[in-house]
Amino acid sequence: NSETKEKSVFVISKAANFQSVIDKNEEVTAVLDGLRESGVANSVVSLNHIFPTTVEVKDRSKVWNERIRLGNSNLIIQDFKQQSTNVGMKAESFSQFYDLLTLEVKPELSYPKEFLQSPIFENFLVYSNEGAEVINIVNSTPEGVAQVQSALEGTDAIVVDKTLMANSLVEVVKDNFNLILLITTSLVFLTLLINYGRIELALMTFLPMVVSWFWILGICGLFDIRFNFINVLITTFIFGLGDDFCIFVSDGLLSKYKLGKDKLSSYRSSIILSTATTIIGTGVLLFTKHPALQSIALLSVIGMLCISFVSLTLQPIIFHFTVEKRKEKKLAPLTLFIIITTIISFGYFAAGCILVTLLIPVFYILPFPKKPKRRMFSFIMSKFAGSVIYLMVNVRKQVINTSKEDFKKPAIIIANHQSFVDILAILMLNPRIVILTNKWVWNSPLFGWAVRYAGFPTANNDLDDNLSTIEENLKQGYSIAIFPEGTRSVDGSIKRFHKGAFLLAEKYNLDIIPVLLHGFNYTIRKSDYTLLSGHLTIKIMDRIAPDDTSFGVGYRERSKVISKFVKSEFEKLRKEEETTEYHHDAVMANYIYKGPILEWYVRIKMKLENNFESFHQYTPREGLVYDIGCGYGYLSYMLHFTSPGRKIVGLDYDSEKITVAAECYAKNEDVTFAMADLNSYQVEPANCYIIKDVLHYLEKPRQLEILESCASELIGKGTIIVRDGFVNQTKHKTTQFTEVLSTKLFKFNRADNELTFLKEAMLFDLAEKHNMRINRVDTNKTSSNRTYVLEKN
């Protein structure tokens, strides 16, 4: 009662049965009655006021039976009869009652079960497996509750305060809320991880809920909104909707990235509508006068606004910068591993630059000659540059130095320029190397001081100052490294060489040491600040002496000849290094974030097919190539990466697969995809046809028609590569079984006709008819799949 501030307290006694609990509760009732008489308790309700104890029953029965023996009952009966007659009733009207007055009472009581379980006692008497419980109700003031508890300390009774119970429950929830939150959020994150198959997507979907929670806590703290037992439960409702919002946004973003379908707009409208209706539905409780209802409304409104705003803004921003924007730039999407590696590598580089810069004042103070101090500083810079390169754990490194160059004799080092890391790669080769830098390197606030102290020449100075710096370095035994292209190459190809490096070599009669840098343009491209996984190769070539006339006479001629030589050697290095294994990560990057099933399907295919190395080896490096039955396009992209001179056209019957292939980041004018039904498709002229795992979906006559058309339409000495299952090979049942799984169980491939596998004789007859060489180029022993290459003579 809010006016009297009265509180109800429950006092509970337990025993084996009803009579035992009444006996036990007698002491409690006496204490409570005493508190009522003293004014501590306003009222007391106890079953002991109705039901006697065992001792009372014995005493009362003894008194009753004694009265009967003394004849007092007869006096009562006579009095009843007299009074009955006086009021006009028969004297025997109460004969049954008269009989009771003459009966002796046994000192035992038993109550019918139905009587004790009647509704009148249900709030005061509870039966359980352990026996019976009697509940006494005491009404007192808040201050008197403590006295009630103190008075009952010597008894076995249990005092239950409703307010204390509620507060205790709230405290329990409060104390364990962080644990509950941790468990539930972990389960949510695990579910997202399983659903999306990538930790990046799980984090992107989960992050808005974490940010929203901090926002909610901050707003509640700012406006002094207290958490209670009720509105804590509302948070589960908020985060339940938040999960849905975040999942909808992620699905919308992934749909556009994978299939080019913009579902996010409709999802966004649904989220806004759901947020609005929820806020309206719960927000009306703000107008109630009950504090608990107001807190529910306030927390739900704040929570819904936070979770909807964050999910509609944060997720698209993250996805745009890590995936969509990079796709527009023809760059591979970022992964968590790449982001972490980039942060560690650049963080280490920045910290090292600062540390090296801080060493400069120390070197100025050291009481040593300038030359030894500079050599020591150059040594530190070289080792630091090497440590940065080798800290890039997602990048494989190799240095090829067949001539065992030690850079003891000063020379002009020329290197192709692909990325910022090129500078570190050159410096790590030897401490006795300085680099001709441009303006931004010289003036960099991060490492400009170190570059200037190390004596690096720069094109930023006047020509005379620049030459004097170069001469000083050469006298001290330093080689001068120059990037003759003058700028970084985006595609990795070597651009036109400027003549400055060759002029210096002629002026000072120096050897020229070409250094080839390969893989740097993919690992960290120009205008990109992420460190992609790759393979870096540094190849130090033989010195070119000043009097070596095989490379021309005079700096003008030598610049052209050496440039041509370096480019040819670089192309050789590219062919050696850029195998299908080298491009594995670049191809796989097209299929991440497109669903775990597709990603693992492509990953397994690449593994089983040895990254399609055999297809690369036998496909012409130049010309038009048709990938018939291209599926998701992974072979097409691999052939494009391994030889940019190829023009690839991928064809497939499944429109969804073609859509996925066409939405990859590596898609350009040299790789195109189109939907085609081989049952009616007219083969167009090409230098190479690849027919991989598709002919058995056609009927036998159509198989022969396709092969005949390909043989007829080949341009020049073209090539046909056929890979399929052949009925006359061992393990053919394995091939049939896997195809059944693929087409009928998992439905990963479409099959409108019954599967019809080929006989090898068909290919040999085709080769003989069209005067073609035929060779088997695989060593498959696990199935009946065979790969044959047919080449025109």
Tab-separated table of C-alpha atoms in Angstrom, residues 548-708:
chain	number	residue	atom	x	y	z
A	548	ASP	CA	80.903	-4.003	-73.231
A	549	THR	CA	79.940	-2.948	-76.759
A	550	SER	CA	77.405	-5.764	-77.115
A	551	PHE	CA	75.018	-3.416	-75.346
A	552	GLY	CA	75.802	-0.489	-77.631
A	553	VAL	CA	78.076	2.489	-77.605
A	554	GLY	CA	77.126	5.738	-75.895
A	555	TYR	CA	74.450	6.229	-73.291
A	556	ARG	CA	71.665	6.822	-75.813
A	557	GLU	CA	72.170	3.554	-77.645
A	558	ARG	CA	72.966	1.655	-74.446
A	559	SER	CA	69.737	2.859	-72.832
A	560	LYS	CA	67.716	1.357	-75.689
A	561	VAL	CA	69.650	-1.907	-75.914
A	562	ILE	CA	69.830	-2.481	-72.173
A	563	SER	CA	66.152	-1.559	-71.848
A	564	LYS	CA	65.274	-4.161	-74.479
A	565	PHE	CA	67.535	-6.701	-72.771
A	566	VAL	CA	66.005	-6.064	-69.328
A	567	LYS	CA	62.488	-6.355	-70.707
A	568	SER	CA	63.270	-9.660	-72.425
A	569	GLU	CA	64.883	-11.043	-69.274
A	570	PHE	CA	61.918	-9.859	-67.245
A	571	GLU	CA	59.530	-11.696	-69.583
A	572	LYS	CA	61.587	-14.852	-69.123
A	573	LEU	CA	61.386	-14.398	-65.365
A	574	ARG	CA	57.623	-13.873	-65.598
A	575	LYS	CA	57.190	-17.111	-67.525
A	576	GLU	CA	59.309	-18.969	-64.987
A	577	GLU	CA	57.591	-17.537	-61.924
A	578	GLU	CA	54.033	-16.928	-63.045
A	579	THR	CA	52.868	-20.514	-62.940
A	580	THR	CA	49.308	-21.476	-62.099
A	581	GLU	CA	50.396	-21.895	-58.482
A	582	TYR	CA	51.639	-18.300	-58.497
A	583	HIS	CA	48.181	-17.078	-59.576
A	584	HIS	CA	46.240	-19.392	-57.262
A	585	ASP	CA	45.444	-16.669	-54.707
A	586	ALA	CA	44.464	-14.176	-57.411
A	587	VAL	CA	41.980	-16.638	-58.930
A	588	MET	CA	40.573	-17.704	-55.568
A	589	ALA	CA	40.052	-14.058	-54.591
A	590	ASN	CA	37.295	-13.916	-57.226
A	591	TYR	CA	35.193	-16.419	-55.271
A	592	ILE	CA	35.537	-15.406	-51.640
A	593	TYR	CA	32.462	-13.736	-50.119
A	594	LYS	CA	30.258	-15.600	-52.605
A	595	GLY	CA	29.094	-18.330	-50.276
A	596	PRO	CA	30.990	-21.076	-48.435
A	597	ILE	CA	29.813	-23.838	-50.764
A	598	LEU	CA	31.010	-22.075	-53.917
A	599	GLU	CA	34.277	-20.979	-52.329
A	600	TRP	CA	35.143	-24.483	-51.143
A	601	TYR	CA	33.991	-25.998	-54.432
A	602	VAL	CA	36.445	-23.805	-56.337
A	603	ARG	CA	39.161	-24.364	-53.739
A	604	ILE	CA	38.808	-28.152	-54.005
A	605	LYS	CA	38.658	-27.994	-57.812
A	606	MET	CA	41.891	-26.003	-57.891
A	607	LYS	CA	43.532	-28.503	-55.575
A	608	LEU	CA	42.407	-31.573	-57.487
A	609	GLU	CA	43.334	-30.048	-60.840
A	610	ASN	CA	46.782	-28.865	-59.681
A	611	ASN	CA	45.656	-25.296	-60.379
A	612	PHE	CA	44.907	-26.328	-64.005
A	613	GLU	CA	48.605	-26.431	-64.826
A	614	SER	CA	48.145	-28.892	-67.707
A	615	PHE	CA	45.492	-26.697	-69.332
A	616	HIS	CA	47.818	-23.705	-69.074
A	617	GLN	CA	50.710	-25.619	-70.607
A	618	TYR	CA	48.763	-26.767	-73.672
A	619	THR	CA	46.671	-23.651	-74.271
A	620	PRO	CA	48.280	-21.213	-76.744
A	621	ARG	CA	49.782	-18.144	-75.013
A	622	GLU	CA	48.252	-15.861	-77.632
A	623	GLY	CA	44.936	-15.822	-79.453
A	624	LEU	CA	41.246	-16.450	-78.923
A	625	VAL	CA	40.332	-19.248	-76.488
A	626	TYR	CA	36.827	-20.621	-75.955
A	627	ASP	CA	36.215	-22.249	-72.568
A	628	ILE	CA	33.146	-24.326	-73.404
A	629	GLY	CA	31.332	-25.341	-70.227
A	630	CYS	CA	33.233	-22.782	-68.170
A	631	GLY	CA	30.967	-23.063	-65.113
A	632	TYR	CA	31.911	-20.353	-62.632
A	633	GLY	CA	34.842	-19.255	-64.799
A	634	TYR	CA	37.775	-20.251	-62.592
A	635	LEU	CA	39.675	-21.918	-65.464
A	636	SER	CA	39.040	-18.901	-67.697
A	637	TYR	CA	40.511	-16.556	-65.113
A	638	MET	CA	43.508	-18.814	-64.533
A	639	LEU	CA	44.282	-18.885	-68.258
A	640	HIS	CA	43.962	-15.098	-68.373
A	641	PHE	CA	46.262	-14.515	-65.400
A	642	THR	CA	48.948	-16.902	-66.638
A	643	SER	CA	49.053	-15.300	-70.090
A	644	PRO	CA	47.494	-11.864	-70.631
A	645	GLY	CA	47.856	-12.356	-74.406
A	646	ARG	CA	44.919	-14.748	-74.401
A	647	LYS	CA	41.394	-13.562	-75.176
A	648	ILE	CA	39.086	-15.834	-73.194
A	649	VAL	CA	35.402	-16.436	-73.915
A	650	GLY	CA	33.596	-18.576	-71.331
A	651	LEU	CA	30.375	-20.350	-72.291
A	652	ASP	CA	27.951	-22.238	-70.059
A	653	TYR	CA	24.317	-23.374	-70.061
A	654	ASP	CA	23.703	-22.339	-66.440
A	655	SER	CA	22.768	-18.640	-66.365
A	656	GLU	CA	23.530	-18.278	-62.643
A	657	LYS	CA	27.056	-19.614	-63.084
A	658	ILE	CA	27.651	-17.224	-65.968
A	659	THR	CA	26.369	-14.347	-63.845
A	660	VAL	CA	28.701	-15.258	-60.975
A	661	ALA	CA	31.654	-15.547	-63.367
A	662	ALA	CA	30.894	-12.169	-64.958
A	663	GLU	CA	30.677	-10.420	-61.554
A	664	CYS	CA	34.255	-11.238	-60.546
A	665	TYR	CA	36.779	-8.478	-59.871
A	666	ALA	CA	39.187	-9.827	-62.540
A	667	LYS	CA	36.594	-9.514	-65.320
A	668	ASN	CA	37.781	-7.232	-68.141
A	669	GLU	CA	37.659	-6.891	-71.929
A	670	ASP	CA	40.005	-9.885	-72.307
A	671	VAL	CA	37.741	-12.239	-70.319
A	672	THR	CA	34.073	-12.393	-71.295
A	673	PHE	CA	31.262	-14.784	-70.468
A	674	ALA	CA	28.043	-15.697	-72.235
A	675	MET	CA	25.226	-18.168	-71.782
A	676	ALA	CA	25.091	-20.861	-74.462
A	677	ASP	CA	23.130	-24.085	-74.931
A	678	LEU	CA	25.491	-26.598	-76.525
A	679	ASN	CA	22.517	-28.470	-77.945
A	680	SER	CA	22.063	-25.614	-80.441
A	681	TYR	CA	25.242	-23.546	-80.162
A	682	GLN	CA	27.109	-22.690	-83.359
A	683	VAL	CA	30.869	-22.889	-82.830
A	684	GLU	CA	32.781	-19.743	-83.835
A	685	PRO	CA	36.389	-19.622	-85.094
A	686	ALA	CA	39.085	-19.635	-82.372
A	687	ASN	CA	42.706	-20.560	-81.745
A	688	CYS	CA	41.803	-22.975	-78.980
A	689	TYR	CA	38.719	-24.773	-77.681
A	690	ILE	CA	38.636	-26.179	-74.169
A	691	ILE	CA	35.801	-28.659	-73.662
A	692	LYS	CA	36.088	-29.703	-70.038
A	693	ASP	CA	33.641	-32.048	-68.283
A	694	VAL	CA	30.707	-31.048	-70.472
A	695	LEU	CA	30.358	-33.455	-73.417
A	696	HIS	CA	28.729	-36.216	-71.343
A	697	TYR	CA	25.747	-33.881	-70.748
A	698	LEU	CA	24.990	-34.079	-74.502
A	699	GLU	CA	23.584	-36.906	-76.562
A	700	LYS	CA	26.114	-38.832	-78.620
A	701	PRO	CA	25.303	-37.334	-82.055
A	702	ARG	CA	25.592	-33.817	-80.644
A	703	GLN	CA	28.917	-34.685	-79.013
A	704	LEU	CA	30.357	-35.545	-82.391
A	705	GLU	CA	28.854	-32.420	-83.982
A	706	ILE	CA	30.519	-30.170	-81.409
A	707	LEU	CA	33.894	-31.841	-81.846
A	708	GLU	CA	33.635	-31.702	-85.657
